[in-house]
């Protein structure tokens, strides 16, 4: 018996040892899998950050130079015989005067050896065509400039600007657009201290233009502002009202379930479908003006409304039932319970969802293309009914332009758009952290 007991003990010990080894091997294998999974997750985060950093580095590297503009220092003689030959100083006469002749005369004084007609045209092409309009604005604002001589910094042509910024080379093989004579004139101007990089105020204060050195984003910025204003004024109250009704007052039925399913489906519909709907309803049926921020805002409202409703319903659901029960227990009506107790507590979540939906709408371009906001608009809109474009559409237009100078302006416009998106998302985070209550 003792021998059999020892054998059994030995077999039991051996079995336990084998089991322990299998368990330990299984644990080691599971731990290795967990470590690999964590490593894969870490690598995914690292690769995502690297790609994001590369994207931002590329955009900033291409776009930061757009905030500077090459200027030429010229001695402008506001000759009254050229600008106001009859001496009336009427605004109509001053507005229609030949200000380009003043620039040609100033360049001719700097380069008196240039006499051939073709050479003079190449020389005059070094200065932007918008310089004449700048002189016009100065004279219209201060007619006493007539007869005076002023030293002014005027914007250079985009070909000169790209050369000075180092974006292109001096020959055609490296992207240069200036002739050898023009390069020699630019070198003489630079040697005389008449070329300088200055802050490009035009880029932030002007509308679009065919000339890159005159193009700005202010028109697109105002168009986006009016569109988002229309979207906010329509989508937020309608979305909150729909969420309150569905969560607090609507009885459960097939119709309510159908509405909820359709709302969730609409949140995933491609944005261009809303653009087609806006084209058919707002423009073709209702006759609203094409390219107007009002129409763009209405289209973006249709696209944003499901997101706002879903976010508002989630915020209402997060309010504890005890709040409702306590309000009803002290004699509040269902309407008072919702608007005096539930809605104030759910409002931070609603605002967060609305801002995130607005941020998504700010970056949309496909629905706006369908309602005509891809048109070339020079003037800055003054109301939601004026023709306008939007920031993402402006990026699309400049990216499609053949001029090399529009490349940096495209990246700069993307930088401005990213700044607006960052501000809106930071506002949403601040609202949630500032007013949200945890239960």
Tab-separated table of C-alpha atoms in Angstrom:
chain	number	residue	atom	x	y	z
A	1	UNK	CA	0.000	0.000	0.000
A	2	UNK	CA	2.809	2.319	0.823
A	3	UNK	CA	4.390	1.686	-2.579
A	4	UNK	CA	1.111	2.354	-4.406
A	5	UNK	CA	0.625	5.558	-2.400
A	6	UNK	CA	4.083	6.757	-3.337
A	7	UNK	CA	3.419	5.984	-6.994
A	8	UNK	CA	0.142	7.908	-6.885
A	9	UNK	CA	1.849	10.837	-5.154
A	10	UNK	CA	4.575	10.798	-7.772
A	11	UNK	CA	2.029	10.752	-10.618
A	12	UNK	CA	0.017	13.513	-8.974
A	13	UNK	CA	3.110	15.656	-8.536
A	14	UNK	CA	4.132	14.996	-12.126
A	15	UNK	CA	0.625	15.881	-13.343
A	16	UNK	CA	0.629	19.074	-11.292
A	17	UNK	CA	4.068	19.947	-12.669
A	18	UNK	CA	2.920	19.411	-16.238
A	19	UNK	CA	-0.238	21.425	-15.589
A	20	UNK	CA	1.784	24.224	-14.011
A	21	UNK	CA	4.158	24.247	-16.961
A	22	UNK	CA	1.231	24.418	-19.394
A	23	UNK	CA	-0.388	27.227	-17.411
A	24	UNK	CA	2.879	29.145	-17.206
A	25	UNK	CA	3.475	28.623	-20.933
A	26	UNK	CA	-0.049	29.817	-21.662
A	27	UNK	CA	0.431	32.864	-19.450
A	28	UNK	CA	3.748	33.690	-21.129
A	29	UNK	CA	2.104	33.373	-24.534
A	30	UNK	CA	-0.792	35.587	-23.439
A	31	UNK	CA	1.565	38.178	-21.977
A	32	UNK	CA	3.561	38.202	-25.222
A	33	UNK	CA	0.349	38.793	-27.159
A	34	UNK	CA	-0.605	41.623	-24.818
A	35	UNK	CA	2.837	43.206	-25.179
A	36	UNK	CA	2.626	42.917	-28.982
A	37	UNK	CA	-0.839	44.445	-28.931
A	38	UNK	CA	0.353	47.367	-26.843
A	39	UNK	CA	3.356	47.750	-29.146
A	40	UNK	CA	1.101	47.780	-32.203
A	41	UNK	CA	-1.078	50.402	-30.565
A	42	UNK	CA	1.940	52.520	-29.673
A	43	UNK	CA	3.316	52.207	-33.206
A	44	UNK	CA	-0.066	53.234	-34.619
A	45	UNK	CA	-0.101	56.340	-32.447
A	46	UNK	CA	3.503	57.153	-33.369
A	47	UNK	CA	2.834	56.728	-37.089
A	48	UNK	CA	-0.318	58.832	-36.823
A	49	UNK	CA	1.561	61.620	-35.046
A	50	UNK	CA	4.394	61.412	-37.579
A	51	UNK	CA	2.025	61.633	-40.538
A	52	UNK	CA	0.158	64.522	-38.898
A	53	UNK	CA	3.442	66.278	-38.187
A	54	UNK	CA	4.584	65.721	-41.769
A	55	UNK	CA	1.284	67.104	-43.066
A	56	UNK	CA	1.470	70.199	-40.866
A	57	UNK	CA	5.149	70.679	-41.680
A	58	UNK	CA	4.384	70.528	-45.399
A	59	UNK	CA	1.451	72.929	-45.174
A	60	UNK	CA	3.288	75.430	-42.976
A	61	UNK	CA	6.488	75.104	-45.001
A	62	UNK	CA	4.647	75.890	-48.209
A	63	UNK	CA	2.328	78.538	-46.823
A	64	UNK	CA	4.155	80.710	-44.308
A	65	UNK	CA	5.802	82.790	-47.049
A	66	UNK	CA	2.353	83.886	-48.291
A	67	UNK	CA	2.125	86.182	-45.255
A	68	UNK	CA	4.965	88.211	-46.733
A	69	UNK	CA	5.012	90.105	-50.032
A	70	UNK	CA	7.878	91.561	-52.038
A	71	UNK	CA	7.672	95.328	-52.457
A	72	UNK	CA	9.597	97.743	-54.658
A	73	UNK	CA	10.552	101.228	-53.483
A	74	UNK	CA	9.667	103.781	-56.152
A	75	UNK	CA	9.744	107.573	-56.216
A	76	UNK	CA	6.247	108.478	-57.389
A	77	UNK	CA	5.549	111.955	-58.711
A	78	UNK	CA	1.816	112.654	-58.443
A	79	UNK	CA	1.861	114.848	-61.527
A	80	UNK	CA	-1.275	116.971	-61.628
A	81	UNK	CA	-0.980	117.279	-65.408
A	82	UNK	CA	-1.442	113.530	-65.688
A	83	UNK	CA	-4.002	112.919	-62.953
A	84	UNK	CA	-6.066	116.113	-63.109
A	85	UNK	CA	-5.371	118.018	-66.327
A	86	UNK	CA	-8.383	120.327	-65.976
A	87	UNK	CA	-7.588	121.150	-62.321
A	88	UNK	CA	-11.120	120.392	-61.094
A	89	UNK	CA	-10.082	117.726	-58.588
A	90	UNK	CA	-13.385	115.987	-59.114
A	91	UNK	CA	-13.561	112.462	-57.717
A	92	UNK	CA	-14.735	111.089	-61.081
A	93	UNK	CA	-11.757	112.580	-62.892
A	94	UNK	CA	-9.278	111.380	-60.265
A	95	UNK	CA	-10.763	107.866	-60.275
A	96	UNK	CA	-10.393	107.518	-64.051
A	97	UNK	CA	-6.854	108.937	-64.258
A	98	UNK	CA	-3.919	106.931	-65.613
A	99	UNK	CA	-2.051	105.965	-62.433
A	100	UNK	CA	-0.071	103.332	-64.301
A	101	UNK	CA	1.694	106.186	-66.089
A	102	UNK	CA	3.105	107.361	-62.748
A	103	UNK	CA	4.655	103.944	-62.136
A	104	UNK	CA	6.073	103.808	-65.651
A	105	UNK	CA	7.629	107.228	-65.188
A	106	UNK	CA	9.181	106.205	-61.848
A	107	UNK	CA	10.686	103.064	-63.382
A	108	UNK	CA	11.887	105.042	-66.366
A	109	UNK	CA	13.737	107.434	-64.053
A	110	UNK	CA	15.459	104.488	-62.351
A	111	UNK	CA	16.431	102.867	-65.657
A	112	UNK	CA	16.945	105.686	-68.185
A	113	UNK	CA	18.909	103.348	-70.466
A	114	UNK	CA	15.762	101.289	-71.186
A	115	UNK	CA	14.230	102.922	-74.254
A	116	UNK	CA	12.996	100.091	-76.449
A	117	UNK	CA	9.238	99.522	-76.323
A	118	UNK	CA	9.489	95.814	-75.636
A	119	UNK	CA	12.079	96.360	-72.912
A	120	UNK	CA	9.911	99.035	-71.316
A	121	UNK	CA	6.994	96.590	-71.174
A	122	UNK	CA	9.199	93.993	-69.484
A	123	UNK	CA	10.425	96.630	-67.039
A	124	UNK	CA	6.900	97.754	-66.186
A	125	UNK	CA	5.887	94.113	-65.636
A	126	UNK	CA	8.113	93.968	-62.534
A	127	UNK	CA	5.483	95.938	-60.617
A	128	UNK	CA	2.109	94.443	-59.777
A	129	UNK	CA	-0.905	95.659	-61.706
A	130	UNK	CA	-2.519	96.364	-58.357
A	131	UNK	CA	0.006	99.090	-57.559
A	132	UNK	CA	-1.938	101.541	-59.735
A	133	UNK	CA	-5.094	100.905	-57.682
A	134	UNK	CA	-3.161	101.578	-54.509
A	135	UNK	CA	-2.069	104.959	-55.874
A	136	UNK	CA	-5.668	105.630	-56.894
A	137	UNK	CA	-6.907	104.949	-53.363
A	138	UNK	CA	-4.252	107.261	-51.926
A	139	UNK	CA	-5.195	110.158	-54.215
A	140	UNK	CA	-8.935	109.708	-53.691
A	141	UNK	CA	-8.405	109.703	-49.930
A	142	UNK	CA	-5.985	112.698	-50.002
A	143	UNK	CA	-6.331	114.867	-53.134
A	144	UNK	CA	-3.667	117.200	-51.726
A	145	UNK	CA	-1.082	114.644	-52.932
A	146	UNK	CA	-1.404	116.161	-56.415
A	147	UNK	CA	1.832	117.854	-57.337
A	148	UNK	CA	3.821	116.130	-54.601
A	149	UNK	CA	6.566	113.524	-54.808
A	150	UNK	CA	6.467	110.533	-52.474
A	151	UNK	CA	8.690	107.493	-51.949
A	152	UNK	CA	6.395	104.487	-51.722
A	153	UNK	CA	6.696	100.728	-51.350
A	154	UNK	CA	4.536	99.128	-54.028
A	155	UNK	CA	3.845	95.379	-54.481
A	156	UNK	CA	5.992	93.541	-56.995
A	157	UNK	CA	4.711	91.104	-59.581
A	158	UNK	CA	4.241	87.493	-58.447
A	159	UNK	CA	7.170	86.339	-60.626
A	160	UNK	CA	9.496	88.711	-58.766
A	161	UNK	CA	7.947	87.707	-55.461
A	162	UNK	CA	8.579	84.003	-56.083
A	163	UNK	CA	12.184	84.719	-57.085
A	164	UNK	CA	12.942	86.803	-53.998
A	165	UNK	CA	11.342	84.197	-51.718
A	166	UNK	CA	13.435	81.447	-53.277
A	167	UNK	CA	10.433	79.477	-54.481
A	168	UNK	CA	11.748	79.446	-58.063
A	169	UNK	CA	15.165	79.671	-59.651
A	170	UNK	CA	16.567	82.202	-62.039
A	171	UNK	CA	16.175	80.050	-65.139
A	172	UNK	CA	13.119	78.513	-66.754
A	173	UNK	CA	14.284	74.985	-65.897
A	174	UNK	CA	13.886	75.732	-62.175
A	175	UNK	CA	10.538	77.496	-62.553
A	176	UNK	CA	11.727	81.042	-63.185
A	177	UNK	CA	9.499	83.311	-65.287
A	178	UNK	CA	11.743	86.358	-65.646
A	179	UNK	CA	13.870	87.099	-68.679
A	180	UNK	CA	17.635	87.720	-68.331
A	181	UNK	CA	17.026	91.461	-68.661
A	182	UNK	CA	14.402	91.420	-65.942
A	183	UNK	CA	16.760	89.477	-63.695
A	184	UNK	CA	19.435	92.114	-64.176
A	185	UNK	CA	16.964	94.867	-63.310
A	186	UNK	CA	15.870	92.989	-60.196
A	187	UNK	CA	19.527	92.635	-59.174
A	188	UNK	CA	20.064	96.372	-59.621
A	189	UNK	CA	16.973	97.165	-57.557
A	190	UNK	CA	18.104	94.779	-54.813
A	191	UNK	CA	21.612	96.269	-54.810
A	192	UNK	CA	20.084	99.739	-54.428
A	193	UNK	CA	17.971	98.669	-51.446
A	194	UNK	CA	14.747	99.034	-53.387
A	195	UNK	CA	13.419	95.480	-52.789
A	196	UNK	CA	12.062	94.426	-49.438
A	197	UNK	CA	9.848	91.733	-47.921
A	198	UNK	CA	6.891	93.190	-46.016
A	199	UNK	CA	3.888	91.775	-44.217
A	200	UNK	CA	1.213	90.855	-46.759
A	201	UNK	CA	-1.750	92.752	-45.389
A	202	UNK	CA	-3.554	92.294	-48.691
A	203	UNK	CA	-3.792	88.544	-48.136
A	204	UNK	CA	-5.834	89.033	-44.959
A	205	UNK	CA	-7.923	92.053	-45.995
A	206	UNK	CA	-8.834	91.562	-49.670
A	207	UNK	CA	-10.995	89.306	-51.780
A	208	UNK	CA	-9.969	86.962	-54.543
A	209	UNK	CA	-8.035	88.063	-57.617
A	210	UNK	CA	-6.587	86.619	-60.802
A	211	UNK	CA	-3.235	88.078	-59.776
A	212	UNK	CA	-1.655	86.063	-56.929
A	213	UNK	CA	-0.056	89.090	-55.258
A	214	UNK	CA	-3.490	90.750	-55.028
A	215	UNK	CA	-5.466	87.694	-53.891
A	216	UNK	CA	-6.789	87.562	-50.336
A	217	UNK	CA	-8.986	85.406	-48.132
A	218	UNK	CA	-11.139	88.052	-46.485
A	219	UNK	CA	-13.977	87.568	-48.977
A	220	UNK	CA	-13.976	83.801	-48.398
A	221	UNK	CA	-13.716	84.337	-44.637
A	222	UNK	CA	-16.778	86.582	-44.608
A	223	UNK	CA	-18.637	84.119	-46.816
A	224	UNK	CA	-17.872	81.322	-44.348
A	225	UNK	CA	-18.908	83.572	-41.455
A	226	UNK	CA	-22.319	84.357	-42.954
A	227	UNK	CA	-22.880	80.697	-43.831
A	228	UNK	CA	-22.018	79.509	-40.336
A	229	UNK	CA	-24.200	82.250	-38.854
A	230	UNK	CA	-27.196	81.054	-40.887
A	231	UNK	CA	-26.382	77.446	-40.006
A	232	UNK	CA	-26.142	78.181	-36.286
A	233	UNK	CA	-29.340	80.241	-36.157
A	234	UNK	CA	-31.300	77.463	-37.871
A	235	UNK	CA	-29.720	74.159	-36.865
A	236	UNK	CA	-29.268	74.762	-33.134
A	237	UNK	CA	-32.838	75.758	-32.132
A	238	UNK	CA	-34.415	73.254	-34.541
A	239	UNK	CA	-32.094	70.465	-33.429
A	240	UNK	CA	-32.602	71.148	-29.729
A	241	UNK	CA	-36.381	71.377	-30.142
A	242	UNK	CA	-36.483	68.077	-32.060
A	243	UNK	CA	-34.282	66.376	-29.452
A	244	UNK	CA	-36.458	67.614	-26.565
A	245	UNK	CA	-39.623	66.402	-28.236
A	246	UNK	CA	-38.212	62.970	-29.099
A	247	UNK	CA	-36.700	62.411	-25.654
A	248	UNK	CA	-39.257	63.990	-23.317
A	249	UNK	CA	-42.653	64.207	-24.981
A	250	UNK	CA	-42.954	61.771	-27.898
A	251	UNK	CA	-44.733	58.509	-27.100
A	252	UNK	CA	-42.973	55.398	-28.311
A	253	UNK	CA	-44.453	54.251	-31.595
A	254	UNK	CA	-43.423	52.990	-34.997
A	255	UNK	CA	-43.460	56.506	-36.397
A	256	UNK	CA	-41.076	57.732	-33.711
A	257	UNK	CA	-38.792	54.750	-34.307
A	258	UNK	CA	-38.857	55.478	-38.037
A	259	UNK	CA	-37.953	59.117	-37.421
A	260	UNK	CA	-35.059	58.127	-35.165
A	261	UNK	CA	-33.698	55.681	-37.728
A	262	UNK	CA	-33.920	58.301	-40.470
A	263	UNK	CA	-32.118	60.872	-38.324
A	264	UNK	CA	-29.264	58.433	-37.721
A	265	UNK	CA	-29.137	57.598	-41.422
A	266	UNK	CA	-29.096	61.255	-42.459
A	267	UNK	CA	-26.007	61.829	-40.308
A	268	UNK	CA	-24.121	59.380	-42.573
A	269	UNK	CA	-25.388	60.646	-45.945
A	270	UNK	CA	-22.590	62.043	-48.194
A	271	UNK	CA	-22.485	65.814	-48.106
A	272	UNK	CA	-22.833	66.210	-51.866
A	273	UNK	CA	-26.352	64.724	-51.627
A	274	UNK	CA	-27.353	67.701	-49.475
A	275	UNK	CA	-25.834	69.948	-52.140
A	276	UNK	CA	-28.040	68.361	-54.798
A	277	UNK	CA	-31.055	68.802	-52.513
A	278	UNK	CA	-30.201	72.456	-51.962
A	279	UNK	CA	-29.782	73.008	-55.702
A	280	UNK	CA	-33.181	71.469	-56.438
A	281	UNK	CA	-35.136	73.074	-53.582
A	282	UNK	CA	-33.548	76.383	-52.646
A	283	UNK	CA	-32.327	77.538	-56.065
A	284	UNK	CA	-34.499	75.853	-58.713
A	285	UNK	CA	-37.783	75.717	-56.744
A	286	UNK	CA	-37.615	78.657	-54.308
A	287	UNK	CA	-35.527	80.866	-56.587
A	288	UNK	CA	-32.980	81.977	-53.992
A	289	UNK	CA	-29.848	83.698	-55.347
A	290	UNK	CA	-27.057	81.421	-56.494
A	291	UNK	CA	-23.655	81.713	-54.775
A	292	UNK	CA	-25.245	83.447	-51.765
A	293	UNK	CA	-24.146	82.506	-48.222
A	294	UNK	CA	-27.842	82.205	-47.342
A	295	UNK	CA	-28.224	79.218	-49.665
A	296	UNK	CA	-24.946	77.737	-48.481
A	297	UNK	CA	-26.073	78.155	-44.877
A	298	UNK	CA	-29.384	76.427	-45.600
A	299	UNK	CA	-27.593	73.489	-47.217
A	300	UNK	CA	-25.165	73.219	-44.311
A	301	UNK	CA	-28.136	73.391	-41.926
A	302	UNK	CA	-29.633	70.312	-43.556
A	303	UNK	CA	-26.287	68.548	-43.237
A	304	UNK	CA	-25.629	69.634	-39.638
A	305	UNK	CA	-29.132	69.155	-38.237
A	306	UNK	CA	-28.903	65.352	-37.708
A	307	UNK	CA	-25.594	65.753	-35.864
A	308	UNK	CA	-27.068	68.438	-33.599
A	309	UNK	CA	-30.158	66.329	-32.872
A	310	UNK	CA	-28.085	63.255	-31.974
A	311	UNK	CA	-25.746	65.278	-29.727
A	312	UNK	CA	-28.678	67.059	-28.040
A	313	UNK	CA	-30.479	63.768	-27.380
A	314	UNK	CA	-27.324	62.298	-25.852
A	315	UNK	CA	-26.963	65.369	-23.630
A	316	UNK	CA	-30.601	65.117	-22.483
A	317	UNK	CA	-30.245	61.396	-21.789
A	318	UNK	CA	-27.171	62.044	-19.628
A	319	UNK	CA	-29.265	64.056	-17.138
A	320	UNK	CA	-30.159	61.677	-14.239
A	321	UNK	CA	-33.838	60.650	-13.919
A	322	UNK	CA	-33.745	61.827	-10.295
A	323	UNK	CA	-33.657	65.436	-11.540
A	324	UNK	CA	-36.889	64.902	-13.438
A	325	UNK	CA	-38.502	63.057	-10.547
A	326	UNK	CA	-37.527	65.756	-8.048
A	327	UNK	CA	-38.883	68.523	-10.300
A	328	UNK	CA	-42.178	66.736	-10.809
A	329	UNK	CA	-42.321	65.896	-7.108
A	330	UNK	CA	-42.318	69.556	-6.069
A	331	UNK	CA	-45.179	70.353	-8.430
A	332	UNK	CA	-43.436	71.391	-11.663
A	333	UNK	CA	-45.263	70.727	-14.905
A	334	UNK	CA	-43.564	68.557	-17.566
A	335	UNK	CA	-42.772	71.714	-19.546
A	336	UNK	CA	-41.264	73.409	-16.483
A	337	UNK	CA	-39.324	70.267	-15.657
A	338	UNK	CA	-37.741	70.222	-19.115
A	339	UNK	CA	-36.961	73.921	-19.554
A	340	UNK	CA	-36.112	74.824	-15.939
A	341	UNK	CA	-34.200	71.724	-14.848
A	342	UNK	CA	-33.241	69.325	-17.644
A	343	UNK	CA	-32.325	71.787	-20.411
A	344	UNK	CA	-29.876	73.921	-18.342
A	345	UNK	CA	-28.009	70.774	-17.289
A	346	UNK	CA	-27.921	69.382	-20.838
A	347	UNK	CA	-27.017	72.682	-22.523
A	348	UNK	CA	-23.182	72.279	-22.336
A	349	UNK	CA	-23.388	68.966	-24.180
A	350	UNK	CA	-25.753	70.482	-26.725
A	351	UNK	CA	-23.419	73.395	-27.374
A	352	UNK	CA	-20.470	71.053	-27.720
A	353	UNK	CA	-22.307	68.938	-30.297
A	354	UNK	CA	-23.438	72.040	-32.180
A	355	UNK	CA	-19.914	73.485	-32.332
A	356	UNK	CA	-18.462	70.188	-33.536
A	357	UNK	CA	-21.179	70.022	-36.197
A	358	UNK	CA	-20.379	73.602	-37.212
A	359	UNK	CA	-16.684	72.761	-37.429
A	360	UNK	CA	-17.531	69.917	-39.778
A	361	UNK	CA	-19.698	72.256	-41.851
A	362	UNK	CA	-16.872	74.821	-42.040
A	363	UNK	CA	-14.628	72.333	-43.830
A	364	UNK	CA	-17.212	71.131	-46.346
A	365	UNK	CA	-16.842	72.111	-49.991
A	366	UNK	CA	-18.793	69.486	-52.011
A	367	UNK	CA	-22.305	70.782	-51.150
A	368	UNK	CA	-21.212	74.365	-51.756
A	369	UNK	CA	-19.984	73.521	-55.252
A	370	UNK	CA	-23.490	72.364	-56.147
A	371	UNK	CA	-25.110	75.687	-55.146
A	372	UNK	CA	-22.721	77.842	-57.173
A	373	UNK	CA	-20.306	78.993	-54.479
A	374	UNK	CA	-17.394	77.974	-56.682
A	375	UNK	CA	-17.758	81.157	-58.741
A	376	UNK	CA	-14.946	83.699	-58.970
A	377	UNK	CA	-16.001	86.440	-56.536
A	378	UNK	CA	-13.787	89.516	-56.135
A	379	UNK	CA	-15.908	91.669	-53.844
A	380	UNK	CA	-16.166	91.033	-50.113
A	381	UNK	CA	-19.785	90.117	-49.207
A	382	UNK	CA	-21.622	92.506	-46.933
A	383	UNK	CA	-24.672	90.355	-46.196
A	384	UNK	CA	-25.849	86.725	-46.544
A	385	UNK	CA	-27.526	87.646	-49.853
A	386	UNK	CA	-24.372	88.901	-51.602
A	387	UNK	CA	-22.435	86.530	-53.882
A	388	UNK	CA	-19.567	84.929	-51.998
A	389	UNK	CA	-17.368	81.892	-51.695
A	390	UNK	CA	-16.106	79.978	-48.653
A	391	UNK	CA	-12.687	79.080	-47.295
A	392	UNK	CA	-12.643	75.417	-48.433
A	393	UNK	CA	-13.909	76.427	-51.868
A	394	UNK	CA	-11.255	79.149	-52.039
A	395	UNK	CA	-8.623	76.511	-51.306
A	396	UNK	CA	-10.049	74.409	-54.141
A	397	UNK	CA	-9.980	77.335	-56.581
A	398	UNK	CA	-6.393	78.327	-55.776
A	399	UNK	CA	-5.177	74.721	-55.878
A	400	UNK	CA	-6.543	74.511	-59.428
A	401	UNK	CA	-4.754	77.695	-60.562
A	402	UNK	CA	-1.654	77.281	-62.745
A	403	UNK	CA	0.340	80.158	-61.243
A	404	UNK	CA	3.151	79.062	-58.956
A	405	UNK	CA	2.396	81.836	-56.468
A	406	UNK	CA	-1.038	80.358	-55.747
A	407	UNK	CA	0.629	77.247	-54.263
A	408	UNK	CA	1.794	79.133	-51.192
A	409	UNK	CA	-1.506	80.961	-50.924
A	410	UNK	CA	-3.350	77.649	-51.031
A	411	UNK	CA	-1.297	76.368	-48.098
A	412	UNK	CA	-1.746	79.664	-46.249
A	413	UNK	CA	-5.529	79.470	-46.701
A	414	UNK	CA	-5.431	75.915	-45.323
A	415	UNK	CA	-3.500	77.246	-42.314
A	416	UNK	CA	-6.192	79.866	-41.694
A	417	UNK	CA	-8.920	77.220	-42.054
A	418	UNK	CA	-7.111	74.938	-39.589
A	419	UNK	CA	-6.817	77.804	-37.120
A	420	UNK	CA	-10.577	78.382	-37.269
A	421	UNK	CA	-11.244	74.669	-36.814
A	422	UNK	CA	-8.835	74.542	-33.879
A	423	UNK	CA	-10.514	77.524	-32.235
A	424	UNK	CA	-13.966	75.975	-32.640
A	425	UNK	CA	-12.862	72.627	-31.219
A	426	UNK	CA	-11.062	74.318	-28.330
A	427	UNK	CA	-14.242	76.287	-27.628
A	428	UNK	CA	-16.213	73.038	-27.508
A	429	UNK	CA	-13.699	71.500	-25.091
A	430	UNK	CA	-13.754	74.624	-22.906
A	431	UNK	CA	-17.557	74.708	-22.771
A	432	UNK	CA	-17.698	71.067	-21.765
A	433	UNK	CA	-15.014	71.387	-19.094
A	434	UNK	CA	-16.401	74.692	-17.784
A	435	UNK	CA	-20.112	73.926	-17.547
A	436	UNK	CA	-20.437	70.142	-17.590
A	437	UNK	CA	-21.612	68.525	-14.351
A	438	UNK	CA	-20.675	64.960	-13.507
A	439	UNK	CA	-23.155	62.766	-11.710
